[in-house]
Tab-separated table of C-alpha atoms and ligand atoms in Angstrom:
chain	number	residue	atom	x	y	z
A	1	MET	CA	175.325	122.519	-128.637
A	2	ILE	CA	178.570	123.951	-128.356
A	3	GLN	CA	180.772	123.715	-131.248
A	4	LEU	CA	184.446	124.601	-132.002
A	5	GLN	CA	185.243	124.256	-135.470
A	6	SER	CA	189.336	124.718	-136.269
A	7	VAL	CA	189.383	127.151	-133.567
A	8	SER	CA	192.717	128.839	-132.701
A	9	LYS	CA	193.960	131.629	-130.235
A	10	LYS	CA	197.144	133.229	-130.631
A	11	TYR	CA	197.651	136.191	-127.974
A	12	GLY	CA	199.175	139.887	-129.168
A	13	ASN	CA	202.544	138.512	-127.507
A	14	GLY	CA	202.814	135.830	-129.849
A	15	VAL	CA	201.796	132.704	-127.359
A	16	GLN	CA	199.548	130.243	-129.462
A	17	ALA	CA	196.899	129.545	-126.427
A	18	LEU	CA	194.800	127.285	-128.447
A	19	ASP	CA	196.403	125.297	-131.437
A	20	ASP	CA	193.218	123.864	-134.015
A	21	ILE	CA	190.767	122.736	-131.601
A	22	ASN	CA	187.279	121.030	-132.799
A	23	LEU	CA	184.890	120.023	-130.130
A	24	VAL	CA	181.373	119.506	-129.553
A	25	ILE	CA	179.630	119.625	-126.065
A	26	GLN	CA	175.861	118.703	-126.116
A	27	SER	CA	173.031	120.422	-124.182
A	28	GLY	CA	172.960	118.777	-120.800
A	29	GLU	CA	176.767	117.405	-120.639
A	30	PHE	CA	179.285	117.971	-117.588
A	31	VAL	CA	182.882	118.116	-118.890
A	32	TYR	CA	185.708	118.601	-117.124
A	33	LEU	CA	188.567	120.409	-118.616
A	34	THR	CA	191.833	119.041	-118.126
A	35	GLY	CA	195.671	119.680	-118.734
A	36	ALA	CA	198.544	121.487	-116.975
A	37	SER	CA	198.990	125.273	-116.065
A	38	GLY	CA	199.412	126.911	-119.261
A	39	SER	CA	197.846	124.575	-121.501
A	40	GLY	CA	195.005	126.696	-122.627
A	41	LYS	CA	191.889	125.420	-120.453
A	42	SER	CA	190.918	129.256	-119.239
A	43	THR	CA	191.262	130.341	-122.780
A	44	LEU	CA	188.908	128.013	-123.931
A	45	MET	CA	186.713	129.078	-121.351
A	46	LYS	CA	186.959	133.022	-122.188
A	47	LEU	CA	186.204	131.957	-125.815
A	48	LEU	CA	182.885	130.709	-124.803
A	49	TYR	CA	181.998	133.393	-122.706
A	50	ARG	CA	183.628	135.905	-125.250
A	51	GLU	CA	186.045	137.425	-122.892
A	52	GLU	CA	188.614	136.517	-125.823
A	53	ILE	CA	187.984	136.244	-129.432
A	54	PRO	CA	189.526	133.401	-131.729
A	55	THR	CA	192.381	134.345	-134.300
A	56	GLN	CA	190.908	131.553	-136.405
A	57	GLY	CA	188.068	129.099	-136.433
A	58	GLN	CA	184.199	129.318	-135.857
A	59	ILE	CA	182.383	129.025	-132.407
A	60	THR	CA	178.651	128.258	-132.058
A	61	ILE	CA	176.818	127.998	-128.868
A	62	ASP	CA	173.138	127.330	-129.248
A	63	GLN	CA	171.624	130.079	-131.253
A	64	PHE	CA	174.920	132.292	-131.100
A	65	ASN	CA	177.524	132.503	-133.847
A	66	VAL	CA	180.119	133.793	-130.875
A	67	ASN	CA	182.484	135.110	-133.975
A	68	ARG	CA	180.018	137.430	-135.098
A	69	LEU	CA	177.911	138.358	-132.370
A	70	ARG	CA	176.510	141.716	-132.663
A	71	ARG	CA	177.108	144.066	-129.690
A	72	ARG	CA	173.689	144.057	-128.303
A	73	GLN	CA	174.021	140.303	-128.141
A	74	VAL	CA	176.871	140.073	-126.035
A	75	PRO	CA	174.884	140.857	-123.047
A	76	GLN	CA	172.194	138.084	-123.912
A	77	LEU	CA	175.286	135.413	-124.745
A	78	ARG	CA	176.447	136.120	-120.807
A	79	ARG	CA	172.782	135.523	-119.449
A	80	HIS	CA	173.204	132.362	-121.527
A	81	VAL	CA	176.549	131.411	-120.175
A	82	GLY	CA	177.183	131.881	-116.461
A	83	VAL	CA	180.633	131.869	-115.165
A	84	VAL	CA	182.565	130.969	-111.767
A	85	PHE	CA	186.199	131.691	-111.085
A	86	GLN	CA	188.844	130.171	-108.553
A	87	ASP	CA	188.837	133.737	-106.892
A	88	PHE	CA	185.019	134.265	-106.710
A	89	ARG	CA	185.190	137.752	-107.693
A	90	LEU	CA	182.270	138.979	-105.627
A	91	LEU	CA	181.855	142.426	-104.776
A	92	PRO	CA	183.461	142.970	-101.377
A	93	ASN	CA	180.943	146.105	-100.419
A	94	LEU	CA	177.709	144.501	-100.887
A	95	THR	CA	176.178	141.670	-99.180
A	96	ALA	CA	175.718	138.206	-100.285
A	97	TYR	CA	172.186	139.061	-101.089
A	98	GLU	CA	173.042	142.276	-103.009
A	99	ASN	CA	176.157	140.703	-104.614
A	100	VAL	CA	173.384	138.254	-106.238
A	101	ALA	CA	170.601	141.132	-106.728
A	102	TYR	CA	173.468	143.543	-108.667
A	103	ALA	CA	173.342	140.560	-111.580
A	104	LEU	CA	169.661	140.501	-111.746
A	105	GLU	CA	168.804	144.422	-111.965
A	106	VAL	CA	169.909	144.553	-115.661
A	107	THR	CA	166.724	142.626	-116.358
A	108	GLY	CA	164.735	145.464	-114.966
A	109	ASP	CA	162.594	143.177	-113.273
A	110	SER	CA	160.557	144.155	-110.238
A	111	ARG	CA	162.524	144.187	-106.595
A	112	LYS	CA	160.016	141.496	-105.658
A	113	LYS	CA	160.465	139.143	-108.607
A	114	ILE	CA	164.507	139.899	-107.844
A	115	ARG	CA	164.019	138.913	-104.091
A	116	ARG	CA	162.202	135.688	-105.370
A	117	ARG	CA	164.727	134.573	-107.507
A	118	VAL	CA	167.793	135.592	-105.391
A	119	MET	CA	166.330	133.428	-102.216
A	120	GLN	CA	165.692	130.641	-104.996
A	121	VAL	CA	169.478	130.288	-105.725
A	122	MET	CA	170.325	131.098	-102.214
A	123	GLU	CA	168.550	128.134	-101.336
A	124	GLN	CA	170.011	125.969	-104.061
A	125	VAL	CA	173.434	126.708	-102.987
A	126	LYS	CA	172.368	126.280	-99.201
A	127	LEU	CA	172.733	129.632	-97.885
A	128	ALA	CA	169.390	131.439	-97.433
A	129	HIS	CA	170.719	131.704	-93.932
A	130	LYS	CA	173.609	133.999	-94.773
A	131	ILE	CA	172.196	136.265	-97.345
A	132	ASN	CA	173.124	139.633	-95.142
A	133	GLN	CA	176.858	138.798	-94.790
A	134	TYR	CA	179.654	140.189	-96.557
A	135	PRO	CA	182.025	138.342	-98.482
A	136	ASP	CA	184.737	138.950	-95.949
A	137	GLU	CA	182.474	137.479	-93.371
A	138	LEU	CA	182.068	134.361	-95.445
A	139	SER	CA	184.305	131.375	-95.752
A	140	GLY	CA	185.855	130.551	-99.383
A	141	GLY	CA	183.569	127.523	-100.001
A	142	GLU	CA	180.701	129.884	-98.720
A	143	GLN	CA	182.096	132.986	-100.762
A	144	GLN	CA	181.858	130.750	-104.172
A	145	ARG	CA	178.488	129.175	-103.292
A	146	ILE	CA	177.425	132.986	-103.873
A	147	ALA	CA	179.649	133.181	-106.838
A	148	ILE	CA	177.510	130.106	-108.016
A	149	ALA	CA	174.159	131.486	-107.142
A	150	ARG	CA	175.213	134.433	-108.830
A	151	ALA	CA	176.082	133.005	-111.869
A	152	ILE	CA	172.772	130.956	-112.081
A	153	ALA	CA	170.368	133.657	-111.184
A	154	HIS	CA	169.600	134.152	-115.049
A	155	ASP	CA	168.939	130.457	-115.232
A	156	PRO	CA	172.086	130.159	-118.055
A	157	LYS	CA	171.821	126.941	-120.295
A	158	ILE	CA	175.359	126.738	-119.640
A	159	LEU	CA	177.655	127.232	-116.338
A	160	ILE	CA	181.282	127.555	-117.053
A	161	ALA	CA	183.606	126.997	-113.874
A	162	ASP	CA	187.310	127.641	-114.522
A	163	GLU	CA	188.808	125.844	-111.465
A	164	PRO	CA	186.260	126.734	-108.874
A	165	THR	CA	187.518	124.541	-106.106
A	166	GLY	CA	191.493	125.548	-106.533
A	167	ASN	CA	191.274	127.819	-103.127
A	168	LEU	CA	189.192	125.674	-101.294
A	169	ASP	CA	189.888	122.880	-98.842
A	170	PRO	CA	188.991	119.480	-99.607
A	171	GLU	CA	185.711	119.375	-97.570
A	172	SER	CA	184.651	122.558	-99.269
A	173	ALA	CA	185.581	121.458	-102.791
A	174	LEU	CA	183.524	118.308	-102.364
A	175	GLU	CA	180.491	120.804	-101.313
A	176	ILE	CA	180.919	123.024	-104.441
A	177	GLN	CA	181.171	119.636	-106.718
A	178	HIS	CA	177.798	118.600	-105.272
A	179	ILE	CA	176.194	122.009	-106.019
A	180	LEU	CA	177.812	121.491	-109.415
A	181	GLU	CA	176.408	118.310	-109.739
A	182	ALA	CA	173.041	119.118	-108.502
A	183	ILE	CA	172.981	122.451	-111.200
A	184	HIS	CA	173.478	119.671	-113.584
A	185	ASP	CA	170.928	117.312	-112.788
A	186	ARG	CA	168.612	120.077	-113.514
A	187	GLY	CA	169.817	120.122	-117.289
A	188	THR	CA	172.111	122.708	-117.201
A	189	THR	CA	175.477	121.900	-119.385
A	190	VAL	CA	178.708	122.376	-116.865
A	191	ILE	CA	182.102	122.702	-118.006
A	192	MET	CA	184.456	122.933	-115.247
A	193	GLY	CA	188.496	123.569	-115.623
A	194	THR	CA	189.867	121.666	-112.659
A	195	HIS	CA	193.243	120.146	-111.496
A	196	ASN	CA	191.486	118.311	-108.688
A	197	ASP	CA	191.808	114.733	-109.587
A	198	GLN	CA	190.172	113.405	-106.680
A	199	LEU	CA	186.806	115.116	-107.432
A	200	VAL	CA	187.451	113.996	-111.010
A	201	ASP	CA	187.889	110.323	-110.049
A	202	ARG	CA	185.057	110.506	-107.632
A	203	PHE	CA	182.420	111.998	-110.241
A	204	PRO	CA	183.222	110.489	-113.205
A	205	HIS	CA	182.003	112.865	-116.672
A	206	ARG	CA	183.476	113.242	-120.005
A	207	THR	CA	187.247	114.788	-119.553
A	208	ILE	CA	188.946	116.714	-122.200
A	209	THR	CA	192.666	117.447	-121.989
A	210	LEU	CA	194.725	120.120	-123.345
A	211	HIS	CA	198.065	119.785	-123.720
A	212	ARG	CA	200.021	123.127	-125.184
A	213	GLY	CA	197.042	124.321	-126.681
A	214	GLN	CA	196.133	121.098	-128.297
A	215	LEU	CA	193.374	118.760	-127.406
A	216	ILE	CA	195.035	115.580	-126.941
A	217	ARG	CA	192.319	113.535	-124.876
A	218	ASP	CA	188.906	113.346	-125.180
A	219	GLN	CA	187.637	110.353	-122.349
A	220	ALA	CA	183.947	109.529	-122.315
A	221	GLU	CA	182.515	108.635	-118.893
A	222	GLY	CA	182.458	105.099	-119.772
A	223	GLY	CA	186.013	104.540	-121.105
A	224	TYR	CA	188.266	107.187	-123.161
A	225	TYR	CA	189.599	107.433	-126.627
A	226	GLU	CA	192.513	109.102	-128.437
A	227	ILE	CA	192.368	112.101	-130.729
A	228	SER	CA	193.540	110.527	-134.065
B	301	ADP	P1	195.859	127.398	-118.218
B	301	ADP	O1	194.308	127.430	-118.006
B	301	ADP	O2	195.392	125.663	-118.452
B	301	ADP	O3	196.116	127.317	-117.146
B	301	ADP	P2	195.640	129.777	-120.262
B	301	ADP	O4	194.572	129.363	-121.086
B	301	ADP	O5	195.413	130.509	-119.135
B	301	ADP	O6	196.159	128.249	-119.732
B	301	ADP	O7	197.224	130.013	-120.733
B	301	ADP	C1	197.438	129.397	-122.034
B	301	ADP	C2	198.588	130.024	-122.727
B	301	ADP	O8	198.375	131.633	-123.108
B	301	ADP	C3	199.955	130.380	-121.412
B	301	ADP	O9	201.316	129.930	-122.180
B	301	ADP	C4	199.463	132.002	-120.970
B	301	ADP	O10	200.784	132.223	-120.424
B	301	ADP	C5	199.106	132.412	-122.179
B	301	ADP	N1	198.310	133.785	-122.129
B	301	ADP	C6	196.962	133.500	-121.555
B	301	ADP	N2	196.540	134.686	-121.251
B	301	ADP	C7	197.055	135.413	-121.650
B	301	ADP	C8	197.081	136.935	-122.284
B	301	ADP	N3	195.978	137.758	-121.875
B	301	ADP	N4	197.686	137.616	-122.952
B	301	ADP	C9	199.456	136.676	-123.250
B	301	ADP	N5	199.143	135.519	-123.211
B	301	ADP	C10	198.441	134.831	-122.436
């Protein structure tokens, strides 16, 4: 379970990116995070993988008290929460295989065990036949699938995707959505920041909307209710 209690974030330049957010996301949910550019979506997601820390309020993610995380617990949180970005962020001089294996090397597992896991996640994103390609030899959609493979390599309980289809054509975006749906079907909590109304309409899930740092709407899959 993810719980935010009265969470606010003000950046050093004085911008109030989030203002008193209260939110509970249960394990296994699929949640869209929507809102205009600058409404605070990325900031909210950054707080969940501790790229940023809140200026006020409490965040708990399963066993982690994110505010009071000890230094050695940060890598544990990052294995618990996988992240995918709009711009993929693959390492350009590593092959697709190496990009994913690299993420697993920190575990100290044997090469054989790492290979098995890399191939498993490559099959999940349907790219087992392109593992030896470099990122610039892959389409945007394929690069994003590699980035997803890397994000799920540690079998995280939560997957955060910050506009994962933002740079993709509609067909590739649809493929990415199908992969995220499959990851969700296996029990992973998925939180997806998006502007892609077509996907939101076609694949209905709980939808949380931010406006100028405030949570203005929390719409359940089967209907919505306004935040009072
Ligand atoms: P969104 O993801 O919805 O586009 P963001 O969370 O990126 O929104 O940004 C929310 C607000 O915080 C914006 O006004 C943005 O300019 C500001 N902001 C984001 N990151 C930083 C930062 N590192 N330093 C200062 N201001 C920031």
